[in-house]
Coordinates of C-alpha atoms and ligand atoms in Angstrom, one line a residue:
M1 CA -15.2 30.5 3.3
L2 CA -12.4 29.2 5.6
T3 CA -8.7 29.5 4.8
A4 CA -5.9 27.4 6.3
L5 CA -2.2 27.7 6.1
G6 CA -0.1 24.6 6.4
G7 CA 2.4 22.0 5.0
G8 CA 3.1 18.4 5.6
V9 CA 1.7 15.5 7.6
G10 CA 0.3 17.4 10.7
A11 CA -1.6 19.9 8.5
A12 CA -2.9 17.1 6.3
K13 CA -4.3 15.2 9.3
F14 CA -6.0 18.3 10.7
L15 CA -7.4 19.3 7.3
E16 CA -8.9 15.8 7.0
G17 CA -10.7 16.4 10.3
L18 CA -11.8 19.8 9.2
S19 CA -13.1 18.6 5.9
N20 CA -15.3 16.2 7.8
V21 CA -17.0 18.9 9.8
I22 CA -17.4 21.9 7.4
G23 CA -20.1 20.4 5.2
N24 CA -20.1 22.2 1.8
E25 CA -18.3 25.4 3.0
Q26 CA -15.4 26.5 0.8
L27 CA -12.0 25.6 2.2
N28 CA -8.9 27.2 0.7
V29 CA -5.6 25.7 1.8
I30 CA -2.4 27.8 1.3
V31 CA 0.4 25.2 1.2
N32 CA 4.1 25.6 1.8
T33 CA 6.2 24.9 -1.3
G34 CA 9.7 25.5 0.3
D35 CA 10.0 21.6 0.7
D36 CA 9.8 21.3 -3.1
I37 CA 12.8 19.5 -4.6
K38 CA 14.0 18.5 -8.1
L39 CA 15.3 15.0 -8.1
G40 CA 16.4 12.9 -11.1
G41 CA 14.8 15.6 -13.3
L42 CA 11.4 15.4 -11.5
N43 CA 9.6 18.3 -9.9
I44 CA 8.4 17.0 -6.5
S45 CA 6.1 19.1 -4.2
P46 CA 5.8 17.0 -1.1
D47 CA 3.5 19.2 1.0
V48 CA 1.0 19.8 -1.9
D49 CA 0.9 16.1 -2.7
T50 CA 0.6 15.0 1.0
I51 CA -2.4 17.3 1.5
I52 CA -4.1 16.2 -1.7
Y53 CA -3.5 12.5 -1.0
R54 CA -4.8 12.8 2.5
L55 CA -7.9 14.8 1.6
S56 CA -8.7 12.5 -1.3
G57 CA -8.4 9.4 1.0
V58 CA -5.4 7.7 -0.8
V59 CA -2.5 8.6 1.5
D60 CA -0.4 6.0 3.2
R61 CA -1.8 6.6 6.6
K62 CA 1.1 4.8 8.4
K63 CA 3.8 7.0 6.9
G64 CA 1.6 10.1 6.5
W65 CA 3.0 10.7 3.0
G66 CA 3.0 8.8 -0.3
L67 CA 0.2 6.6 -1.5
E68 CA -1.4 3.7 0.3
G69 CA -0.2 0.3 -0.9
D70 CA 2.6 1.8 -3.1
T71 CA 5.6 -0.2 -4.2
F72 CA 9.2 0.9 -4.8
N73 CA 10.3 -1.2 -7.8
F74 CA 11.1 1.9 -9.9
L75 CA 13.3 3.3 -7.1
N76 CA 15.2 0.0 -6.8
S77 CA 15.8 -0.1 -10.5
L78 CA 17.3 3.4 -10.3
K79 CA 20.0 2.2 -8.0
R80 CA 21.5 0.4 -11.0
F81 CA 22.4 3.7 -12.5
G82 CA 24.0 5.0 -9.3
L83 CA 21.5 7.8 -8.9
E84 CA 20.7 8.9 -5.3
T85 CA 17.7 6.9 -4.0
W86 CA 17.3 8.2 -0.5
F87 CA 14.0 10.0 -1.2
N88 CA 11.5 7.2 -1.4
I89 CA 9.3 7.8 -4.4
G90 CA 6.8 5.0 -4.9
D91 CA 5.8 3.5 -8.2
Q92 CA 2.3 5.1 -8.1
D93 CA 3.5 8.4 -6.6
I94 CA 6.0 8.9 -9.4
A95 CA 3.2 9.3 -11.9
T96 CA 2.2 12.5 -9.9
H97 CA 5.8 13.8 -10.2
I98 CA 6.0 13.0 -13.9
Y99 CA 2.7 14.7 -14.5
R100 CA 3.8 17.8 -12.6
T101 CA 7.1 17.9 -14.4
H102 CA 5.3 17.5 -17.8
L103 CA 2.9 20.3 -17.1
K104 CA 5.7 22.6 -15.8
S105 CA 7.7 22.0 -18.9
K106 CA 4.6 23.2 -20.9
G107 CA 4.5 26.4 -18.9
F108 CA 1.7 25.6 -16.4
S109 CA 2.0 27.3 -13.0
A110 CA 2.2 25.5 -9.6
T111 CA -1.3 26.7 -8.9
Q112 CA -2.7 25.2 -12.1
I113 CA -0.8 22.0 -11.6
A114 CA -2.0 21.5 -8.0
S115 CA -5.6 22.1 -9.2
R116 CA -5.2 19.5 -11.9
I117 CA -3.7 16.9 -9.6
A118 CA -6.4 17.6 -7.0
K119 CA -9.1 17.1 -9.6
A120 CA -7.4 13.8 -10.9
F121 CA -7.5 12.5 -7.3
G122 CA -11.1 13.4 -6.9
L123 CA -10.6 16.1 -4.3
A124 CA -14.0 17.5 -3.1
D125 CA -15.1 20.5 -5.1
N126 CA -15.3 22.8 -2.0
I127 CA -11.6 22.4 -1.3
S128 CA -8.9 24.3 -3.1
V129 CA -5.2 23.5 -2.6
L130 CA -3.3 26.7 -3.3
P131 CA 0.6 26.6 -3.5
M132 CA 1.8 29.7 -1.5
T133 CA 3.6 31.0 -4.6
D134 CA 4.1 30.1 -8.3
H135 CA 7.8 31.0 -8.1
D136 CA 10.3 28.2 -7.5
V137 CA 11.7 28.4 -3.9
E138 CA 13.6 25.9 -1.9
T139 CA 14.3 25.7 1.9
W140 CA 18.0 25.1 2.7
I141 CA 19.4 24.3 6.1
Q142 CA 22.8 25.4 7.2
T143 CA 24.3 22.8 9.5
N144 CA 27.6 21.8 11.1
E145 CA 27.9 19.4 8.2
G146 CA 27.4 22.1 5.5
E147 CA 24.3 23.6 3.8
M148 CA 21.8 21.1 2.4
H149 CA 18.3 21.1 1.0
F150 CA 15.6 20.6 3.7
Q151 CA 14.7 17.1 2.3
E152 CA 18.3 16.0 2.5
Y153 CA 18.5 17.2 6.1
L154 CA 15.1 15.5 6.9
V155 CA 15.3 12.3 4.9
K156 CA 18.9 11.5 4.0
K157 CA 20.5 12.8 7.1
K158 CA 17.6 11.9 9.4
M159 CA 17.8 15.3 11.1
K160 CA 21.1 14.5 12.8
P161 CA 23.2 17.5 11.7
E162 CA 23.1 20.5 14.0
V163 CA 21.0 23.4 12.5
C164 CA 22.5 26.9 12.4
R165 CA 20.3 28.7 9.9
V166 CA 17.3 28.2 7.6
T167 CA 17.1 30.1 4.3
V168 CA 14.3 29.9 1.8
R169 CA 16.2 30.4 -1.5
D170 CA 14.7 32.9 -4.0
I171 CA 11.9 33.8 -1.6
D172 CA 12.6 37.5 -2.2
Q173 CA 11.3 37.0 -5.8
A174 CA 8.2 35.1 -4.7
S175 CA 4.9 36.8 -4.7
A176 CA 1.7 35.2 -3.4
A177 CA 0.1 32.9 -6.0
P178 CA -3.3 33.8 -7.5
G179 CA -6.1 33.5 -4.9
V180 CA -3.8 33.4 -1.9
V181 CA -4.2 37.0 -0.7
D182 CA -7.9 37.0 -1.6
S183 CA -8.4 33.9 0.5
I184 CA -6.8 35.7 3.5
E185 CA -8.8 38.9 3.0
N186 CA -12.2 37.3 2.5
A187 CA -12.1 34.3 4.8
R188 CA -14.6 33.8 7.7
A189 CA -11.7 32.6 9.6
I190 CA -8.0 31.6 9.1
I191 CA -6.5 28.5 10.6
V192 CA -2.8 28.0 10.9
C193 CA -2.5 24.3 10.9
P194 CA -0.4 22.3 13.4
S195 CA 2.7 22.5 11.2
N196 CA 6.4 23.2 11.7
P197 CA 6.6 27.0 12.4
I198 CA 10.1 27.3 10.8
I199 CA 10.0 25.2 7.7
S200 CA 6.3 24.9 6.9
I201 CA 4.6 28.1 8.1
G202 CA 7.8 30.2 8.1
P203 CA 8.2 30.1 4.2
I204 CA 4.5 30.9 3.7
L205 CA 4.9 34.0 5.9
Q206 CA 7.9 35.1 3.9
V207 CA 6.1 35.2 0.6
K208 CA 5.5 38.8 -0.4
G209 CA 2.0 40.0 0.6
I210 CA 1.0 37.1 2.9
R211 CA 2.1 38.4 6.3
D212 CA 0.6 41.9 5.5
A213 CA -2.7 40.3 4.4
L214 CA -2.8 38.3 7.7
K215 CA -2.2 41.5 9.7
K216 CA -4.9 43.4 7.8
T217 CA -7.6 40.8 7.5
K218 CA -10.8 41.2 9.6
A219 CA -11.0 37.4 9.9
Q220 CA -10.1 35.7 13.2
V221 CA -6.7 34.0 12.9
I222 CA -6.4 30.8 15.0
A223 CA -3.2 28.7 15.2
I224 CA -2.8 25.2 16.5
S225 CA 0.5 24.3 18.0
P226 CA 2.3 21.3 16.6
L227 CA 4.0 20.7 19.9
V228 CA 2.6 18.2 22.5
G229 CA 4.4 18.3 25.9
G230 CA 6.9 20.7 24.3
V231 CA 7.9 18.3 21.5
P232 CA 6.7 17.7 18.0
L233 CA 5.0 14.4 17.4
K234 CA 6.8 14.1 14.1
G235 CA 9.5 16.0 12.3
P236 CA 12.3 18.5 13.3
A237 CA 10.4 21.5 14.7
D238 CA 12.3 21.3 18.1
R239 CA 15.7 20.8 16.5
L240 CA 15.1 23.7 14.1
M241 CA 13.8 26.1 16.8
R242 CA 16.7 25.2 19.1
G243 CA 19.2 25.6 16.3
L244 CA 17.8 29.1 15.6
G245 CA 18.2 30.0 19.3
L246 CA 14.4 29.9 20.0
E247 CA 12.8 28.5 23.0
V248 CA 11.0 25.2 22.1
S249 CA 7.4 25.9 23.3
S250 CA 3.9 26.7 22.1
A251 CA 4.3 30.1 23.7
Q252 CA 7.3 30.8 21.4
I253 CA 5.3 29.7 18.4
A254 CA 2.5 32.1 19.5
R255 CA 5.3 34.8 19.7
L256 CA 6.3 34.1 16.1
Y257 CA 2.7 34.6 14.9
S258 CA 1.7 37.3 17.5
E259 CA 1.5 40.1 14.9
F260 CA -1.5 38.5 13.2
L261 CA -2.8 35.9 15.7
D262 CA -6.0 36.0 17.7
T263 CA -6.1 32.6 19.4
M264 CA -3.6 29.9 20.1
V265 CA -4.7 26.3 20.5
I266 CA -2.3 24.2 22.7
D267 CA -2.4 20.7 23.9
L268 CA -3.6 19.7 27.5
E269 CA 0.0 18.6 28.2
D270 CA 1.2 22.2 27.6
A271 CA -1.5 23.8 29.8
H272 CA 1.2 25.4 32.0
E273 CA 2.1 27.7 29.0
N274 CA -1.4 29.1 28.9
Q275 CA -0.6 32.2 31.0
A276 CA 2.5 33.1 28.9
I277 CA 0.3 33.1 25.8
V278 CA -2.5 35.1 27.5
D279 CA 0.2 37.6 28.5
L280 CA 1.0 38.2 24.8
G281 CA -2.6 39.5 24.5
L282 CA -3.9 36.3 22.8
K283 CA -6.8 34.1 23.6
T284 CA -6.1 30.4 24.1
L285 CA -7.8 27.1 23.8
V286 CA -6.3 24.1 25.7
V287 CA -7.5 20.8 24.3
D288 CA -6.3 17.4 23.3
T289 CA -4.5 18.0 20.0
V290 CA -3.2 14.6 19.3
M291 CA -4.8 13.4 16.1
S292 CA -4.2 9.6 16.4
D293 CA -7.2 8.9 14.1
K294 CA -9.7 10.6 11.8
E295 CA -12.3 10.9 14.6
K296 CA -9.8 12.7 16.9
A297 CA -8.8 15.1 14.1
S298 CA -12.5 15.9 13.5
I299 CA -13.0 16.5 17.3
L300 CA -10.0 18.9 17.2
A301 CA -11.4 20.6 14.1
S302 CA -14.9 21.0 15.7
S303 CA -13.3 22.6 18.8
V304 CA -11.5 25.2 16.6
L305 CA -14.7 25.9 14.6
E306 CA -16.5 26.6 17.9
L307 CA -14.0 29.5 18.5
I308 CA -15.3 31.3 15.4
Ligands
LIG401 N1 9.5 11.6 4.0 C1 10.4 10.8 4.6 O1 10.7 10.8 5.8 N2 11.2 9.9 3.8 C2 11.0 9.8 2.5 O2 11.7 9.0 1.8 C3 10.0 10.6 1.9 C4 9.6 10.5 0.5 C5 8.6 11.3 0.0 C6 8.2 11.2 -1.3 C7 7.2 12.0 -1.8 C8 6.5 12.9 -0.9 O3 5.5 13.6 -1.4 C9 6.9 13.0 0.3 C10 7.9 12.3 0.9 N3 8.3 12.3 2.2 C11 9.3 11.5 2.7 C12 7.6 13.3 3.1 C13 8.3 14.7 3.1 O4 9.7 14.6 3.1 C14 7.9 15.5 4.3 O5 6.7 15.0 4.9 C15 7.6 16.9 4.1 O6 8.4 17.5 3.1 C16 7.7 17.6 5.4 O7 6.9 18.7 5.5

């Protein structure tokens, strides 16, 4: 059994590659839920959905999120009522959010809901998508324009405000969802996907029990840096790291994970950081990490598997 930690588009791309090279081996994916947001009464869990959509072959590959060929008539109709429509929910995608909201109102947990959505999209039987926690948490960003939900910072404000602090609301009440700690304890190896270390992996590590399980596990832990040439290919990792006073580098990400990490995978363009990571007592792998298509994601996943 392999276990991966991740959230969002980078993780989903890597996991697609991984799913193509693991045969029937069980893969448990522990997914960030800090990006979750309630909008217009709907419970939306972007990272869970992005990973399910990608792994079941229905994602909009150009955007990296949402469903291929989706339309936005519903969203346009909402404008009539003066509701905020900056978060682009497609006409097919909304069915997922309605279903999640319906099950949640009936008392189903995030874990149960993710499992049902995955099944409905025909996700392979050997892959389990596990939300990091069944408790409701939300990542909020303190900026020079005030505090806002992460999605508001990312989508509505287009990452323009200056970041001062990142808080995962209610994380102190969040315990690991069923199967999460077990997946870390009993894995053959654990892969930290090329995801944002602050808002994707950071919240997962703050859930009670997860960091400790990673420190204790006998499994090798391998992380893939989301930076290429010192910058993220997508998203605000650099802005968030800088805002928190951190150096923007793969070596810094390795430092954030060093308590539990064995190997850091970095891009060829960041080869000059190799020694700094080795000096932390970690192994490294320097390869092309740019996943411009499925084949390149599979090649990266194969290189990671060869380390195990
Ligand atoms: N990302 C955007 O940049 N703009 C959007 O309007 C948007 C809508 C959206 C709707 C559903 C969904 O599941 C994801 C969506 N995303 C959108 C992606 C999401 O904001 C981010 O990819 C993740 O939260 C970052 O990890």
